[in-house]
Amino acid sequence: MADVVRETDPQGDLKRLTQSVYNNSRIHDKQLAQKKDVWTKSLSLIKDQLDSQIYSAWIKPLSLSRIELDLLGERAIVEITAPNKFCHEHVKQNYGHIIANTLADVTGSNNIVLRFKVATSPLAPSISSALSKNSKKVTSILERKKKRAYLVKDSSNLNPKYHFGNFVVGACNQFAHAVSMRVSENLGSNYNPLFIYGGVGLGKTHLANAIGNTSRAAGKKVLVISSETFVNELISSLRSNKMQEFKDRFRSLDLLIIDDIQFIIGKERTQEEFFHTFNALHNRHSQIVITSDKVPQDLTGLEERLQTRFSSGISADLQAPDFETRVAILIKKSEAQGFSLPDDVARLLAEKIDSNVRELEGALNRLHAYSSLHNTQIGIELAEEAIRSIIPERTREITTELIQKTVAEKYNLSIKDLIGKRRTQHIIYPRQIAMYLCRRLTTCSYPEIGGLFGGRDHSTVIHANKVIVEKLNNDIPLKKDIESLEKRLKG
Ligand code: ADP
Ligand code: MG
């Protein structure tokens, strides 16, 4: 190919073409290397989480056929190939969550879309069925042994990754950690319910699952469920006339963990059902653990009787970690992943990334990926580079809270006014603007936005959005206001 080019243009084009061929093959090689690296790393982490026989029987035969990371590394589509249909189904059902969680850790992406497929050249039926039988045999032996059962997916829905052993304690979370330990050792005692609250990525889900995993290992019946899933399951039980089963499922538990309770705001039927579930569990001294982004009193739109119930046990907050804790978390996470992080690099990351642990983890994963991709040691320079790709991402993160705060400030209102019940024009208008911005700049759905604005119905948000969109066509001052608000929000 190069020869042809040399004939037509010995100077410029050849240089450009070879450069582009070189670049393309480099990109290709790089992608291949990256894919291989992601998978190798994931396998070693999955291996740590599973019984070695389970790992060899089910996980080792898998291969990673495709991985597509979007530009920001937020979403990754991963395709896994299984050697046969039986393996495909078994893995998907039983280990899908472990694989997805691990891939999330390794790629630093918080949204993993996992797809499974069966190898294209299927094995002859006899071999394949022999394999299946063999795998079945392995499983039945394992089941008889009942080895470390909690590592196999079960109905508890717990994330095995989160336990007390890998939770770093600092001033920011000492109390929450101590209470959680206490609760896990003694379910249904005085600390019931335990209400854990704090900002995004500060360890609420981690702590709640740690309580669950400890209790489960002690033979307790545990269920962790996000309040969103609770809503969905309630709706589908209502629809299919299976309310009794729904009730029974919750009410026989020793420990119920509801993660991110804030999503039941504005959903009256769910709150009603949850109230009864709560009482039933509480009466039989089953433990309830709730996580939330706010204290019960600040959960506007939550029924008062639930607020009262939630405040009746003990509340513990999680604060953003201080510098020393951030360093300790980085060191612990890198050790867990099997690589060593030089002190100066840990300090640099901890200095630059101070808002939440999830971001800190993301930076660490990215740094590790950079170093294996470029085949270089982790050092300050590489860290600077990895951080550069994180920081702009953070400034892009616009939350509904930030929108409410910014809009309230601009129009001299309090947030309470903005999300409250009053319907005077000088409040309605900014409220509609804020709803419009939430819809435009965040990924929240209409019902979620309604919930965040004092538990309003989604139709109110749809209406607000429509009003602003229509006005924007010819209302120049409004257009200017929105532009300046967006500019401020994008920081
Ligand atoms: P939240 O539920 O509060 O949004 P998570 O529990 O999901 O936050 O935590 C985000 C990530 O940060 C998780 O991977 C978790 O393991 C990690 N993390 C948070 N706090 C700690 C801590 N104190 N020690 C170790 N890891 C932590
Ligand atoms: Mg969480």
Coordinates of C-alpha atoms and ligand atoms in Angstrom, one line a residue:
M1 CA 0.0 0.0 0.0
A2 CA 2.8 2.3 0.9
D3 CA 4.4 1.7 -2.6
V4 CA 1.3 3.0 -4.4
V5 CA 1.3 6.1 -2.4
R6 CA 5.0 6.6 -2.9
E7 CA 4.4 6.8 -6.7
T8 CA 1.6 9.4 -6.5
D9 CA 3.0 11.6 -3.8
P10 CA 6.4 10.9 -2.4
Q11 CA 6.3 13.7 0.2
G12 CA 3.2 14.9 1.9
D13 CA 0.7 12.2 1.4
L14 CA 2.9 9.3 2.2
K15 CA 3.8 10.9 5.5
R16 CA 0.2 11.5 6.3
L17 CA -0.9 8.1 5.2
T18 CA 1.7 6.2 7.0
Q19 CA 1.0 8.3 10.0
S20 CA -2.7 7.5 9.8
V21 CA -2.1 3.8 9.2
Y22 CA 0.3 3.9 12.1
N23 CA -2.2 5.7 14.3
N24 CA -5.0 3.4 13.3
S25 CA -3.1 0.3 14.0
R26 CA -2.0 1.9 17.2
I27 CA -5.5 2.7 18.2
H28 CA -6.5 -0.9 17.3
D29 CA -3.6 -2.4 19.3
K30 CA -4.4 -0.1 22.1
Q31 CA -8.0 -1.1 22.2
L32 CA -7.1 -4.7 22.1
A33 CA -4.7 -4.2 24.9
Q34 CA -7.2 -2.2 26.9
K35 CA -9.9 -4.9 26.4
K36 CA -7.5 -7.6 27.5
D37 CA -6.3 -5.6 30.4
V38 CA -9.8 -4.8 31.6
W39 CA -10.8 -8.4 31.4
T40 CA -7.6 -9.8 33.1
K41 CA -8.0 -7.4 35.9
S42 CA -11.7 -8.1 36.3
L43 CA -11.0 -11.9 36.3
S44 CA -8.5 -11.6 39.1
L45 CA -10.9 -9.5 41.2
I46 CA -13.8 -11.8 40.5
K47 CA -11.6 -14.7 41.5
D48 CA -11.2 -13.1 44.9
Q49 CA -14.9 -12.9 45.4
L50 CA -15.8 -16.5 44.5
D51 CA -15.1 -20.0 45.6
S52 CA -12.2 -21.3 43.4
Q53 CA -14.2 -24.2 42.0
I54 CA -17.0 -21.9 41.1
Y55 CA -14.6 -19.6 39.5
S56 CA -13.0 -22.3 37.4
A57 CA -16.2 -23.9 36.4
W58 CA -18.1 -20.8 35.4
I59 CA -16.1 -17.6 35.1
K60 CA -12.8 -18.8 33.7
P61 CA -14.4 -20.1 30.4
L62 CA -15.9 -16.7 29.7
S63 CA -14.3 -14.2 27.4
L64 CA -14.8 -10.6 26.8
S65 CA -15.9 -10.1 23.2
R66 CA -16.6 -6.4 23.2
I67 CA -16.3 -3.4 25.3
E68 CA -17.5 0.1 24.4
L69 CA -16.8 2.9 26.8
D70 CA -18.5 6.2 26.1
L71 CA -16.3 9.2 26.0
L72 CA -16.7 10.2 29.6
G73 CA -16.3 6.7 30.8
E74 CA -19.7 6.9 32.4
R75 CA -21.4 4.1 30.5
A76 CA -19.8 0.9 29.3
I77 CA -21.4 -1.7 27.2
V78 CA -19.7 -5.0 27.8
E79 CA -20.3 -8.2 25.9
I80 CA -19.3 -11.5 27.4
T81 CA -19.2 -14.7 25.5
A82 CA -20.0 -18.0 27.2
P83 CA -18.9 -21.3 25.7
N84 CA -22.4 -22.8 25.7
K85 CA -26.1 -22.0 26.4
F86 CA -26.1 -23.7 29.8
C87 CA -23.1 -21.8 31.0
H88 CA -24.5 -18.6 29.5
E89 CA -27.8 -18.9 31.5
H90 CA -26.2 -20.0 34.7
V91 CA -23.7 -17.2 34.7
K92 CA -26.1 -14.5 33.7
Q93 CA -28.5 -15.5 36.5
N94 CA -26.0 -16.2 39.2
Y95 CA -22.9 -14.1 38.6
G96 CA -24.0 -11.3 36.4
H97 CA -24.1 -8.8 39.3
I98 CA -20.6 -9.7 40.5
I99 CA -19.2 -9.4 37.0
A100 CA -21.0 -6.1 36.4
N101 CA -19.9 -4.6 39.8
T102 CA -16.3 -5.7 39.2
L103 CA -16.3 -4.2 35.7
A104 CA -17.7 -1.0 37.1
D105 CA -14.7 -0.9 39.5
V106 CA -12.2 -1.7 36.9
T107 CA -13.4 0.7 34.2
G108 CA -14.4 3.4 36.6
S109 CA -17.8 3.5 34.9
N110 CA -20.9 3.7 37.0
N111 CA -23.3 2.3 34.4
I112 CA -22.3 -1.1 33.1
V113 CA -24.6 -2.7 30.5
L114 CA -23.8 -6.3 30.5
R115 CA -24.7 -8.5 27.5
F116 CA -24.1 -12.2 27.2
K117 CA -23.8 -14.3 24.1
V118 CA -23.0 -17.8 23.3
A119 CA -19.9 -18.6 21.3
T120 CA -20.6 -18.6 17.6
S121 CA -19.2 -22.0 16.8
P122 CA -21.3 -24.0 19.1
L123 CA -19.9 -27.2 20.4
A124 CA -21.3 -30.4 19.1
P125 CA -24.5 -31.2 21.0
S126 CA -23.0 -34.3 22.7
I127 CA -20.0 -32.3 23.9
S128 CA -22.1 -29.5 25.0
S129 CA -24.5 -31.6 27.0
A130 CA -21.6 -33.5 28.5
L131 CA -20.2 -30.2 29.5
S132 CA -23.5 -29.1 31.0
K133 CA -23.7 -32.4 32.9
N134 CA -20.2 -31.8 34.2
S135 CA -21.0 -28.3 35.2
K136 CA -24.1 -29.5 36.9
K137 CA -22.1 -32.0 38.8
V138 CA -19.7 -29.3 39.9
T139 CA -22.6 -27.2 41.1
S140 CA -24.2 -30.0 43.0
I141 CA -21.0 -30.9 44.7
L142 CA -20.5 -27.3 45.6
E143 CA -24.1 -27.0 46.8
R144 CA -23.7 -30.0 49.0
K145 CA -20.6 -28.4 50.5
K146 CA -22.5 -25.2 51.0
K147 CA -19.3 -23.3 50.8
R148 CA -19.3 -19.6 51.6
A149 CA -22.9 -19.5 50.4
Y150 CA -23.1 -15.7 50.6
L151 CA -20.8 -15.4 47.6
V152 CA -23.4 -16.9 45.3
K153 CA -26.2 -14.6 44.3
D154 CA -29.1 -15.2 46.5
S155 CA -32.4 -13.4 47.2
S156 CA -30.8 -11.0 49.7
N157 CA -29.6 -8.8 46.9
L158 CA -26.6 -7.9 49.0
N159 CA -23.4 -6.7 47.3
P160 CA -20.6 -9.0 48.6
K161 CA -18.1 -6.3 47.7
Y162 CA -19.1 -4.1 50.6
H163 CA -18.1 -5.2 54.1
F164 CA -16.7 -3.7 57.2
G165 CA -13.2 -5.0 56.5
N166 CA -12.8 -2.6 53.5
F167 CA -14.5 0.4 55.0
V168 CA -12.0 3.0 56.1
V169 CA -12.9 4.8 59.3
G170 CA -12.2 8.4 59.9
A171 CA -13.7 11.3 61.8
C172 CA -16.2 11.8 59.0
N173 CA -17.9 8.4 59.4
Q174 CA -16.7 7.1 62.8
F175 CA -20.1 7.3 64.5
A176 CA -22.1 5.9 61.5
H177 CA -19.5 3.0 61.4
A178 CA -19.7 2.3 65.1
V179 CA -23.5 2.3 65.1
S180 CA -23.6 0.1 62.0
M181 CA -21.3 -2.4 63.6
R182 CA -23.5 -2.4 66.7
V183 CA -26.6 -2.9 64.7
S184 CA -25.1 -5.8 62.7
E185 CA -24.2 -7.6 66.0
N186 CA -27.6 -7.1 67.5
L187 CA -30.4 -6.7 65.1
G188 CA -33.7 -5.2 66.2
S189 CA -32.3 -3.7 69.5
N190 CA -32.6 0.0 70.5
Y191 CA -31.1 1.3 67.3
N192 CA -34.1 0.5 65.2
P193 CA -34.5 1.9 62.6
L194 CA -31.0 2.9 61.8
F195 CA -31.1 5.9 59.5
I196 CA -27.9 6.6 57.6
Y197 CA -27.7 9.8 55.7
G198 CA -25.2 11.8 53.7
G199 CA -24.3 13.1 50.3
V200 CA -23.5 11.1 47.1
G201 CA -20.7 8.7 47.2
L202 CA -19.9 8.9 50.9
G203 CA -20.5 5.3 51.7
K204 CA -24.2 4.9 52.6
T205 CA -24.7 1.9 50.4
H206 CA -21.4 0.4 51.5
L207 CA -22.2 0.6 55.2
A208 CA -25.7 -0.7 54.7
N209 CA -24.5 -3.7 52.8
A210 CA -21.8 -4.3 55.4
I211 CA -24.5 -4.6 58.0
G212 CA -26.4 -6.9 55.7
N213 CA -23.4 -9.1 54.9
T214 CA -22.4 -9.5 58.5
S215 CA -25.9 -10.4 59.5
R216 CA -26.3 -12.7 56.6
A217 CA -23.1 -14.6 57.5
A218 CA -24.6 -15.0 61.0
G219 CA -27.6 -16.8 59.3
K220 CA -30.1 -13.9 59.4
K221 CA -32.7 -13.4 56.7
V222 CA -31.7 -10.2 55.0
L223 CA -33.0 -8.2 52.1
V224 CA -31.6 -5.0 50.6
I225 CA -33.7 -3.1 48.2
S226 CA -33.6 0.4 46.7
S227 CA -36.7 2.4 47.3
E228 CA -37.1 2.6 43.5
T229 CA -37.2 -1.2 43.2
F230 CA -39.6 -1.3 46.2
V231 CA -41.9 1.0 44.2
N232 CA -41.6 -1.0 41.0
E233 CA -42.3 -4.3 42.8
L234 CA -45.2 -2.9 44.6
I235 CA -46.7 -1.7 41.4
S236 CA -46.2 -5.0 39.7
S237 CA -47.7 -6.9 42.7
L238 CA -50.7 -4.7 42.6
R239 CA -51.1 -5.3 38.9
S240 CA -50.8 -9.0 39.1
N241 CA -52.9 -9.4 42.3
K242 CA -49.9 -10.7 44.3
M243 CA -50.0 -8.3 47.2
Q244 CA -50.0 -11.0 49.7
E245 CA -46.8 -12.5 48.4
F246 CA -45.3 -9.0 48.3
K247 CA -46.2 -8.5 52.0
D248 CA -45.0 -11.9 53.1
R249 CA -41.7 -11.4 51.4
F250 CA -40.9 -8.4 53.4
R251 CA -42.5 -9.2 56.6
S252 CA -40.6 -12.4 57.3
L253 CA -37.2 -10.7 57.3
D254 CA -34.7 -10.2 60.2
L255 CA -33.2 -7.3 58.4
L256 CA -34.6 -5.0 55.8
I257 CA -32.4 -2.4 54.2
I258 CA -34.0 0.3 52.1
D259 CA -31.4 2.1 50.1
D260 CA -32.0 5.7 49.0
I261 CA -35.4 6.2 50.6
Q262 CA -35.7 9.6 49.0
F263 CA -37.2 8.0 45.9
I264 CA -40.5 7.2 47.6
I265 CA -41.2 10.9 48.0
G266 CA -44.4 11.9 46.2
K267 CA -45.5 8.3 45.8
E268 CA -48.4 8.0 48.2
R269 CA -49.4 4.4 47.7
T270 CA -45.8 3.3 48.2
Q271 CA -45.5 5.3 51.4
E272 CA -48.7 3.8 52.7
E273 CA -47.5 0.2 52.0
F274 CA -44.0 1.0 53.3
F275 CA -45.6 2.4 56.5
H276 CA -47.3 -1.0 57.1
T277 CA -44.3 -3.0 56.2
F278 CA -42.2 -0.8 58.6
N279 CA -44.7 -1.3 61.5
A280 CA -45.0 -5.1 60.9
L281 CA -41.2 -5.5 61.0
H282 CA -40.7 -3.2 63.9
N283 CA -43.4 -5.0 66.0
R284 CA -41.6 -8.3 65.6
H285 CA -38.2 -6.6 66.4
S286 CA -36.8 -7.1 62.9
Q287 CA -34.1 -4.5 62.1
I288 CA -34.7 -1.8 59.6
V289 CA -31.8 0.2 58.0
I290 CA -32.6 3.1 55.8
T291 CA -30.2 5.2 53.8
S292 CA -31.1 8.6 52.5
D293 CA -29.5 11.8 51.1
K294 CA -31.1 13.9 53.8
V295 CA -32.2 13.7 57.4
P296 CA -35.9 12.6 57.8
Q297 CA -37.1 16.1 58.7
D298 CA -35.7 17.5 55.4
L299 CA -37.3 14.9 53.2
T300 CA -40.0 17.2 52.0
G301 CA -42.9 15.4 50.6
L302 CA -42.5 12.4 52.8
E303 CA -45.6 11.7 54.9
E304 CA -45.2 13.0 58.5
R305 CA -45.9 9.6 60.1
L306 CA -43.0 8.1 58.1
Q307 CA -40.8 11.0 59.1
T308 CA -41.7 10.3 62.7
R309 CA -41.0 6.6 62.4
F310 CA -37.7 7.2 60.7
S311 CA -36.6 9.5 63.5
S312 CA -37.6 7.1 66.2
G313 CA -34.5 5.0 66.2
I314 CA -31.0 6.4 65.6
S315 CA -29.6 8.6 62.8
A316 CA -26.0 8.7 61.8
D317 CA -24.6 11.0 59.1
L318 CA -21.7 10.5 56.8
Q319 CA -19.5 13.5 56.0
A320 CA -17.1 14.0 53.2
P321 CA -13.8 12.4 54.3
D322 CA -10.9 14.6 55.5
F323 CA -7.5 14.5 53.8
E324 CA -6.0 11.7 55.9
T325 CA -9.0 9.5 55.4
R326 CA -8.9 10.1 51.7
V327 CA -5.3 9.0 51.6
A328 CA -6.1 5.9 53.7
I329 CA -9.0 5.0 51.4
L330 CA -6.8 5.3 48.3
I331 CA -4.1 3.1 49.8
K332 CA -6.6 0.5 50.9
K333 CA -8.3 0.4 47.5
S334 CA -5.1 0.1 45.6
E335 CA -3.9 -2.7 47.9
A336 CA -7.3 -4.5 47.3
Q337 CA -6.7 -4.3 43.6
G338 CA -3.2 -5.6 43.9
F339 CA -1.1 -2.6 43.0
S340 CA 0.9 -0.2 45.0
L341 CA 0.3 3.5 45.1
P342 CA 3.3 5.7 45.9
D343 CA 2.6 8.0 48.9
D344 CA 3.1 11.2 46.9
V345 CA 0.6 10.1 44.3
A346 CA -1.9 9.2 47.0
R347 CA -1.5 12.6 48.5
L348 CA -1.8 14.4 45.2
L349 CA -5.1 12.5 44.4
A350 CA -6.4 13.2 47.9
E351 CA -5.6 16.9 47.6
K352 CA -7.2 17.3 44.2
I353 CA -10.3 15.2 44.7
D354 CA -12.0 16.1 47.9
S355 CA -15.7 15.8 47.4
N356 CA -16.6 12.2 47.6
V357 CA -15.2 8.7 47.7
R358 CA -16.8 7.5 44.5
E359 CA -14.8 10.1 42.6
L360 CA -11.7 9.3 44.5
E361 CA -12.1 5.7 43.5
G362 CA -12.8 6.7 39.9
A363 CA -9.6 8.6 39.8
L364 CA -7.7 5.7 41.2
N365 CA -9.1 3.3 38.7
R366 CA -8.4 5.6 35.9
L367 CA -4.8 6.1 37.0
H368 CA -4.4 2.3 37.2
A369 CA -5.8 1.9 33.7
Y370 CA -3.6 4.7 32.4
S371 CA -0.5 3.0 33.9
S372 CA -1.2 -0.4 32.4
L373 CA -2.3 1.1 29.1
H374 CA 0.9 3.1 28.7
N375 CA 2.9 0.5 30.4
T376 CA 4.4 3.0 32.8
Q377 CA 4.9 3.1 36.5
I378 CA 2.4 5.1 38.5
G379 CA 4.0 8.5 39.3
I380 CA 3.1 12.1 39.8
E381 CA 3.1 13.0 36.1
L382 CA 0.7 10.2 35.2
A383 CA -1.5 11.1 38.1
E384 CA -1.7 14.7 37.0
E385 CA -2.8 13.4 33.6
A386 CA -5.4 11.1 35.0
I387 CA -6.8 13.9 37.3
R388 CA -7.1 16.2 34.4
S389 CA -9.6 13.9 32.8
I390 CA -11.6 13.8 36.0
I391 CA -11.8 17.4 37.1
P392 CA -13.7 18.7 34.1
E393 CA -16.1 15.9 34.5
R394 CA -16.9 17.0 38.0
T395 CA -17.6 20.6 36.9
R396 CA -20.1 19.1 34.5
E397 CA -22.0 17.4 37.2
I398 CA -25.1 19.5 37.8
T399 CA -27.4 18.3 40.5
T400 CA -31.0 19.2 41.1
E401 CA -30.0 20.6 44.5
L402 CA -27.5 22.9 42.8
I403 CA -30.2 24.0 40.4
Q404 CA -32.7 24.8 43.2
K405 CA -30.0 26.7 45.1
T406 CA -28.9 28.7 42.1
V407 CA -32.4 29.6 41.0
A408 CA -33.5 30.5 44.5
E409 CA -30.5 32.8 44.8
K410 CA -31.1 34.5 41.6
Y411 CA -34.8 35.3 42.4
N412 CA -34.1 36.0 46.1
L413 CA -36.2 33.1 47.3
S414 CA -35.5 30.5 49.9
I415 CA -35.3 26.9 48.7
K416 CA -38.2 26.2 51.0
D417 CA -40.3 28.8 49.1
L418 CA -39.1 27.3 45.8
I419 CA -40.2 23.8 46.6
G420 CA -43.1 24.7 48.9
K421 CA -46.8 25.0 48.4
R422 CA -47.2 28.8 47.9
R423 CA -48.6 29.7 44.5
T424 CA -47.9 33.4 44.1
Q425 CA -46.6 34.5 40.7
H426 CA -43.2 35.6 42.0
I427 CA -42.6 32.0 43.2
I428 CA -44.3 30.0 40.5
Y429 CA -42.2 31.4 37.7
P430 CA -38.8 30.6 39.3
R431 CA -40.2 27.3 40.3
Q432 CA -41.1 26.5 36.7
I433 CA -37.6 27.7 35.6
A434 CA -36.0 25.4 38.1
M435 CA -38.0 22.4 37.0
Y436 CA -37.2 23.2 33.4
L437 CA -33.5 23.3 34.2
C438 CA -33.7 20.1 36.2
R439 CA -35.3 18.4 33.2
R440 CA -32.8 19.9 30.8
L441 CA -29.5 19.5 32.7
T442 CA -30.0 16.4 34.8
T443 CA -31.0 12.8 34.0
C444 CA -34.0 13.0 36.4
S445 CA -37.4 11.9 35.2
Y446 CA -40.5 14.0 35.5
P447 CA -41.8 12.1 38.5
E448 CA -38.4 12.3 40.2
I449 CA -38.3 16.1 39.7
G450 CA -41.8 16.3 41.0
G451 CA -40.7 14.5 44.1
L452 CA -37.8 16.9 44.6
F453 CA -40.1 19.9 44.4
G454 CA -42.2 19.1 47.4
G455 CA -43.7 15.9 46.1
R456 CA -45.5 17.4 43.2
D457 CA -47.1 15.2 40.6
H458 CA -45.2 14.6 37.3
S459 CA -47.9 16.4 35.3
T460 CA -47.0 19.6 37.1
V461 CA -43.4 19.2 36.0
I462 CA -44.4 18.4 32.4
H463 CA -46.6 21.6 32.4
A464 CA -43.8 23.7 33.8
N465 CA -41.4 22.5 31.3
K466 CA -43.8 23.2 28.5
V467 CA -44.5 26.7 29.7
I468 CA -40.9 27.6 29.8
V469 CA -40.1 26.0 26.4
E470 CA -42.9 27.9 24.8
K471 CA -42.0 31.2 26.4
L472 CA -38.4 30.9 25.3
N473 CA -39.5 31.4 21.7
N474 CA -40.2 35.1 22.2
D475 CA -39.4 36.1 25.7
I476 CA -35.9 37.7 25.5
P477 CA -35.5 38.5 29.2
L478 CA -36.4 35.0 30.1
K479 CA -33.9 33.7 27.5
K480 CA -31.2 35.8 29.1
D481 CA -32.1 34.7 32.6
I482 CA -31.9 31.0 31.6
E483 CA -28.6 31.5 29.8
S484 CA -27.0 33.2 32.8
L485 CA -28.4 30.5 35.1
E486 CA -26.9 27.8 32.9
K487 CA -23.6 29.6 32.7
R488 CA -23.5 29.8 36.5
L489 CA -24.5 26.1 36.8
K490 CA -21.8 25.0 34.4
G491 CA -19.4 26.8 36.7
Ligands
ADP1 P1 -23.4 6.3 48.6 O1 -24.3 5.2 48.7 O2 -23.3 7.1 49.8 O3 -23.7 7.2 47.4 P2 -21.4 4.3 48.2 O4 -21.6 3.5 49.5 O5 -21.9 3.7 47.0 O6 -21.9 5.8 48.4 O7 -19.8 4.6 48.1 C1 -19.2 5.0 46.9 C2 -17.9 4.2 46.7 O8 -17.0 4.7 47.7 C3 -18.1 2.7 47.0 O9 -17.3 2.0 46.1 C4 -17.5 2.5 48.4 O10 -16.9 1.3 48.6 C5 -16.5 3.7 48.5 N1 -16.4 4.2 49.9 C6 -17.2 5.1 50.5 N2 -16.8 5.4 51.7 C7 -15.8 4.5 52.0 C8 -14.9 4.3 53.1 N3 -15.1 5.0 54.2 N4 -14.0 3.3 53.0 C9 -13.8 2.6 51.8 N5 -14.6 2.8 50.7 C10 -15.6 3.8 50.8
MG2 MG -25.9 4.6 47.4

